[in-house]
Tab-separated table of C-alpha atoms in Angstrom:
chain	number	residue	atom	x	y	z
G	248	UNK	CA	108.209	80.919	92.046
G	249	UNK	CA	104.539	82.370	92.249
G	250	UNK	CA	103.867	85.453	91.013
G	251	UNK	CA	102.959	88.461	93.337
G	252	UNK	CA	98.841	88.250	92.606
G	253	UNK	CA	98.979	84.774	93.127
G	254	UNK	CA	100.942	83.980	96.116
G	255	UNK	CA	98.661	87.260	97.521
G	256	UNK	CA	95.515	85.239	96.752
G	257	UNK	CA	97.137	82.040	98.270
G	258	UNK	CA	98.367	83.720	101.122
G	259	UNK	CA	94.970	86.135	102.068
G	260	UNK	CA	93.939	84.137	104.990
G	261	UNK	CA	97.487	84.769	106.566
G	262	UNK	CA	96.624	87.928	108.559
G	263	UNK	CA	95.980	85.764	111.496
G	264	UNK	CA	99.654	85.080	111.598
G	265	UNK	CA	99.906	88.131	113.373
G	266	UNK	CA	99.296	86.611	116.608
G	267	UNK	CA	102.917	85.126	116.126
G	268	UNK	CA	103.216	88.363	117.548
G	269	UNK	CA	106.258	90.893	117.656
G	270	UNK	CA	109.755	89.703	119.099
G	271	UNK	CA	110.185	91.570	122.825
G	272	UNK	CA	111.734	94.322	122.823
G	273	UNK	CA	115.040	95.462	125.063
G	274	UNK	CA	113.826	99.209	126.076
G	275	UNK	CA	116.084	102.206	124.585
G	276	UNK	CA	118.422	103.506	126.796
G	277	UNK	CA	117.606	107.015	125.872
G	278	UNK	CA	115.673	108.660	123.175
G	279	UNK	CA	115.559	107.367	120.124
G	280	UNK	CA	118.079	108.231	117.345
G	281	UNK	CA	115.622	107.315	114.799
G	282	UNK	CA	112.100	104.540	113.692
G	283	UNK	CA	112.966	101.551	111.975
G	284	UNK	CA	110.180	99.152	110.649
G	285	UNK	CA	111.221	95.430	109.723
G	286	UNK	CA	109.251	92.933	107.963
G	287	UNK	CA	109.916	89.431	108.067
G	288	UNK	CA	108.390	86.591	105.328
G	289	UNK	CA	106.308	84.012	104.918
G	290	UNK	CA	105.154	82.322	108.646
G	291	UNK	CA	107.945	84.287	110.571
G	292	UNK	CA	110.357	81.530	110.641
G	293	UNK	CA	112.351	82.056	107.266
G	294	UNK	CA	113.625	85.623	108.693
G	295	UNK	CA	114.590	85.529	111.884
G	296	UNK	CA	117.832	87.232	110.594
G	297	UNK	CA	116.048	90.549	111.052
G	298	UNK	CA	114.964	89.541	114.790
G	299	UNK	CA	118.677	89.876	115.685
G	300	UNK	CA	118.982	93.117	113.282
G	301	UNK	CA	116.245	94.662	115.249
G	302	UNK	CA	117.797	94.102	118.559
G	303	UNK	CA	121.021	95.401	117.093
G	304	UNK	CA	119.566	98.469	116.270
G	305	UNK	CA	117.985	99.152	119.567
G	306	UNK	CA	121.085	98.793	121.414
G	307	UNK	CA	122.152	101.932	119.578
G	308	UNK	CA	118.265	103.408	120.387
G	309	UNK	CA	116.922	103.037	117.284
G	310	UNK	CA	113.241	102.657	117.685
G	311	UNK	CA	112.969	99.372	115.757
G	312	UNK	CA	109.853	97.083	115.817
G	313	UNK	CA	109.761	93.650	113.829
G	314	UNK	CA	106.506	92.198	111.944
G	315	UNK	CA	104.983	89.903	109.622
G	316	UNK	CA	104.983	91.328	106.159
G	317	UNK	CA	101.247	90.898	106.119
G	318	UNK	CA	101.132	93.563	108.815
G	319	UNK	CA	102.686	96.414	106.459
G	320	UNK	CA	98.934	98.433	105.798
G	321	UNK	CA	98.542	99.175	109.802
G	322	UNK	CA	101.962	100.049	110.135
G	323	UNK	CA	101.934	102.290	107.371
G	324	UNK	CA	98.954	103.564	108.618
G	325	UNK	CA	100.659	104.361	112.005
G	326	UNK	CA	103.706	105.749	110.563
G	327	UNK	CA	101.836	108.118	108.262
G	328	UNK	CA	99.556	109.278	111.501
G	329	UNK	CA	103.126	110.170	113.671
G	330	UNK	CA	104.043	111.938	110.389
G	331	UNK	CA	100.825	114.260	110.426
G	332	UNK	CA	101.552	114.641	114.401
G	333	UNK	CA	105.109	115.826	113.934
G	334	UNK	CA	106.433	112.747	116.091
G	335	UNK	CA	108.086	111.122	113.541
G	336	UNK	CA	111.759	110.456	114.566
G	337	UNK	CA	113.813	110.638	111.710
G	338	UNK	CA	115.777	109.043	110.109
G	339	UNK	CA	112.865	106.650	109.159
G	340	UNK	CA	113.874	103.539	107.681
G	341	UNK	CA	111.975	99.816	106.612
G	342	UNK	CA	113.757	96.700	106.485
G	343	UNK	CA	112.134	93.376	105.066
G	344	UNK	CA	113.265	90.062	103.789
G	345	UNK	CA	112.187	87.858	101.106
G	346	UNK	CA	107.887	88.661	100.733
G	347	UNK	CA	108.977	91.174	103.825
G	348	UNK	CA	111.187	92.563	101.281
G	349	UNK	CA	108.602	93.276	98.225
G	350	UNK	CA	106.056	94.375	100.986
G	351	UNK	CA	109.096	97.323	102.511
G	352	UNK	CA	109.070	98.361	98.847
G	353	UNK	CA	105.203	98.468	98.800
G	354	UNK	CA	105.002	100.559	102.204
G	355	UNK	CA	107.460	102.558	101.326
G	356	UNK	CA	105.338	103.365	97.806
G	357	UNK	CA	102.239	103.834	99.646
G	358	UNK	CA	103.646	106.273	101.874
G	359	UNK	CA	105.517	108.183	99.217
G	360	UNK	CA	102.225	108.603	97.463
G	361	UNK	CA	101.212	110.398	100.797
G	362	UNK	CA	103.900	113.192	100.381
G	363	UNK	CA	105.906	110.728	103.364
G	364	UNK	CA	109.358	109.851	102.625
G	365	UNK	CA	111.884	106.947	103.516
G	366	UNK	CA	114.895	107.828	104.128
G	367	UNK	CA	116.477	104.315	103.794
G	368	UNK	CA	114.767	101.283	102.193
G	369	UNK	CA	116.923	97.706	103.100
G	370	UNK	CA	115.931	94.953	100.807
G	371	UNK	CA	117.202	91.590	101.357
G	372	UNK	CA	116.534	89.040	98.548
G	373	UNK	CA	112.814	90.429	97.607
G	374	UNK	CA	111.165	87.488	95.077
G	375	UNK	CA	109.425	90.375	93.167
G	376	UNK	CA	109.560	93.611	94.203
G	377	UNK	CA	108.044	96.847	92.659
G	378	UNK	CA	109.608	99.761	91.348
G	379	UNK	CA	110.497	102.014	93.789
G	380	UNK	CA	108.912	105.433	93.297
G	381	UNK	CA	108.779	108.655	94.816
G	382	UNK	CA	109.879	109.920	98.374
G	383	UNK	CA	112.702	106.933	98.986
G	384	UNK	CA	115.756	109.000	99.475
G	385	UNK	CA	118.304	105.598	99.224
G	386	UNK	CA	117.465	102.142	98.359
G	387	UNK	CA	119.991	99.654	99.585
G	388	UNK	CA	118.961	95.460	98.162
G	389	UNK	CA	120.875	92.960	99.138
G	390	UNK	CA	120.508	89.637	96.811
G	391	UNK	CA	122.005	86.516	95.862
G	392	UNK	CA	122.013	84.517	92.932
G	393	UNK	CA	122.040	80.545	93.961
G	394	UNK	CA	118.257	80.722	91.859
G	395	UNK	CA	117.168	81.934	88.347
G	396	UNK	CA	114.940	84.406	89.956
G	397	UNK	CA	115.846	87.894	89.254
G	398	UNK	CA	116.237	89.654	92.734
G	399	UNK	CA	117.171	92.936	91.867
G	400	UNK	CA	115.483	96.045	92.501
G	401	UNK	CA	114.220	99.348	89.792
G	402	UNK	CA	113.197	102.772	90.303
G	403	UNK	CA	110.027	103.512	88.964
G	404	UNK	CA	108.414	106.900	87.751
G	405	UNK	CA	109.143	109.697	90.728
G	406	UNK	CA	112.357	108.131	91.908
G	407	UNK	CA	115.145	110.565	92.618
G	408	UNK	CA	117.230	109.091	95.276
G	409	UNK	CA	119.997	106.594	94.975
G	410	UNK	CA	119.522	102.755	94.458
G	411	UNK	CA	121.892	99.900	94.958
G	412	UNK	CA	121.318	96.469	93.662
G	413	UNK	CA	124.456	94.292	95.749
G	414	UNK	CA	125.035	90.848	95.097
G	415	UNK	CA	126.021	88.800	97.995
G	416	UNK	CA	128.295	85.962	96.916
G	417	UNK	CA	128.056	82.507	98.577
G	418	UNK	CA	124.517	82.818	100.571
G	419	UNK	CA	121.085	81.476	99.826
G	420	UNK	CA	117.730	82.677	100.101
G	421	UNK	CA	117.361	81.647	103.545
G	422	UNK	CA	120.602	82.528	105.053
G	423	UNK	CA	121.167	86.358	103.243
G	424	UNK	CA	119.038	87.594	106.093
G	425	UNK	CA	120.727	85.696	109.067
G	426	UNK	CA	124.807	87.895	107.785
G	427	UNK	CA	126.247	89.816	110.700
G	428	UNK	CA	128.604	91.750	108.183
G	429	UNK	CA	125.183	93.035	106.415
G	430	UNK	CA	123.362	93.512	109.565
G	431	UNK	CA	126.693	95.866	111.153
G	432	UNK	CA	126.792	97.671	107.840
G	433	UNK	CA	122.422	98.197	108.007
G	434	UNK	CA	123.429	99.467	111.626
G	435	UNK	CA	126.143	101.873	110.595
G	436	UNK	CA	124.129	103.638	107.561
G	437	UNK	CA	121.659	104.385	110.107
G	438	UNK	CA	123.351	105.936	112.362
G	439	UNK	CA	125.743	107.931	109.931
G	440	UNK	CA	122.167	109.230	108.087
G	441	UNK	CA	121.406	109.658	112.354
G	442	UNK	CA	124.484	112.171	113.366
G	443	UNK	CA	123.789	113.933	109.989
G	444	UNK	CA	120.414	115.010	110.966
G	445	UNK	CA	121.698	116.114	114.307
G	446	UNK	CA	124.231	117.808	112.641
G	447	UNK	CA	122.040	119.740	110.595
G	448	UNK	CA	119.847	120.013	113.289
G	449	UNK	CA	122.250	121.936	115.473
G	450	UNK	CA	124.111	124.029	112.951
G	451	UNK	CA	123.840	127.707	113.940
G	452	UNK	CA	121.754	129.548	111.121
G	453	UNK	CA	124.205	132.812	109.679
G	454	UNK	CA	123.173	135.585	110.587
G	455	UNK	CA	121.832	138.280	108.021
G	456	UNK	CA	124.565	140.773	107.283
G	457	UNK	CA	124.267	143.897	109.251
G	458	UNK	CA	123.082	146.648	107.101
G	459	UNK	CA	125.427	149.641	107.450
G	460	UNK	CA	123.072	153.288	108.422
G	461	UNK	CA	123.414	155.525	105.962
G	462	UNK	CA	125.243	158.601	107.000
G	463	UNK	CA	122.850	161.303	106.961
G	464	UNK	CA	124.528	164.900	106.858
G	465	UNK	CA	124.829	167.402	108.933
G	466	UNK	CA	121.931	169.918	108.811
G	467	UNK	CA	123.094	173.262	107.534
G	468	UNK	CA	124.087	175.997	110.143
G	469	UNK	CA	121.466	178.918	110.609
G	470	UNK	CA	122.212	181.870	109.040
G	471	UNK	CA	121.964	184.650	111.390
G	472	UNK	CA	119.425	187.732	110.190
G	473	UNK	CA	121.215	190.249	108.517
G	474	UNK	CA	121.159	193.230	111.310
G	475	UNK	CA	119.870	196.691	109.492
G	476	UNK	CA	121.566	199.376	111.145
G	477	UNK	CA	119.001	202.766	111.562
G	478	UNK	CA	119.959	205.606	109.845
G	479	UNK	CA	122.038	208.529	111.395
């Protein structure tokens, strides 16, 4: 297995790869619940699991786009630009498998260092991913263990949400991607995380107690002048 600087150097001239292009898109049927950004691996054809996982997730309207992981820079870009406008629907999540996978960590890193969260990172079987720092709120990485390659996931310095390393008996590399069971359960988080913001979002703020008036008391009664009678 290469490590991550070389397979980067071996791999540079793979931007063009973008042309593969992004899977169409079914439109929402109403606003969206939330942005999702998937990243697939190397060439686009050893995760087409998450081009069924995307559709999934926008027949519930989430706002979910799949790319080559070589793409990650300009999304991040884009996602920390909606973040600055305010347009950012939340919950924000990235999704990658396999080099997708390390590169979700990596964008999720970068944007962390720009004071962005994530509020759900979905790993499937990185081959060498980072720690995860600061600003991931929940770190979910699904792996197997058919290779000797360690495929778990760390937090690094900054981390203070919750990670899960789960092993996925009985699939490979190639197939962890393709699981409906993983790709229902990936659905569901999101839109539990989804009904909590509304939640929150529509809970009536208390009101500040009322502040009783102080009783102020009665201003004393005139005394009438003392009439002086004239002398006889």
């Amino acid at each position: 297995m290469p490590t991550r600087l070389s397979r980067r150097a071996a791999l540079a001239g793979l931007a063009s790869l973008a042309a593969c292009g992004p899977t169409s898109l079914a439109p929402l049927t109403g606003p969206p619940h939330g942005r999702v950004v998937l990243l697939r691996g190397l060439l686009n054809v050893f995760s087409t699991g998450l081009n069924f996982l995307t559709a999934d997730l926008r027949q519930v309207d989430f706002d979910a786009r799949v790319r080559n992981y070589v793409e990650w820079p300009a999304l991040a870009e884009g996602i920390a630009k909606d973040a600055r406008d305010g347009t950012l629907v939340r919950p924000f999540a990235i999704i990658g498998h396999s080099y997708g996978a390390d590169d979700a960590v990596v964008m999720a890193n970068h944007l962390g260092g720009q004071g962005i969260g994530t509020d759900l990172l979905v790993t499937f079987d990185p081959t060498s991913g980072d720690p995860v720092g600061a600003g991931v709120v929940r770190v979910l990485n699904f792996y197997q263990d058919r290779d000797a390659v360690d495929r778990t996931l760390e937090s690094g310095p900054g981390f203070t949400g919750t990670l899960e390393n789960r092993l996925v008996p009985g699939e490979s590399h190639i197939s962890i991607d393709k699981q409906e069971r993983l790709h229902a359960e990936v659905v569901a988080l999101l839109q539990s995380l989804a009904t909590e913001r509304q939640a929150r979002a529509t809970r009536p703020v208390a009101a500040a107690p009322m502040l009783a008036e102080p009783v102020l008391a009665a201003p004393p009664m005139p005394v009438p002048p003392r009439q002086v009678r004239a002398g006889r």
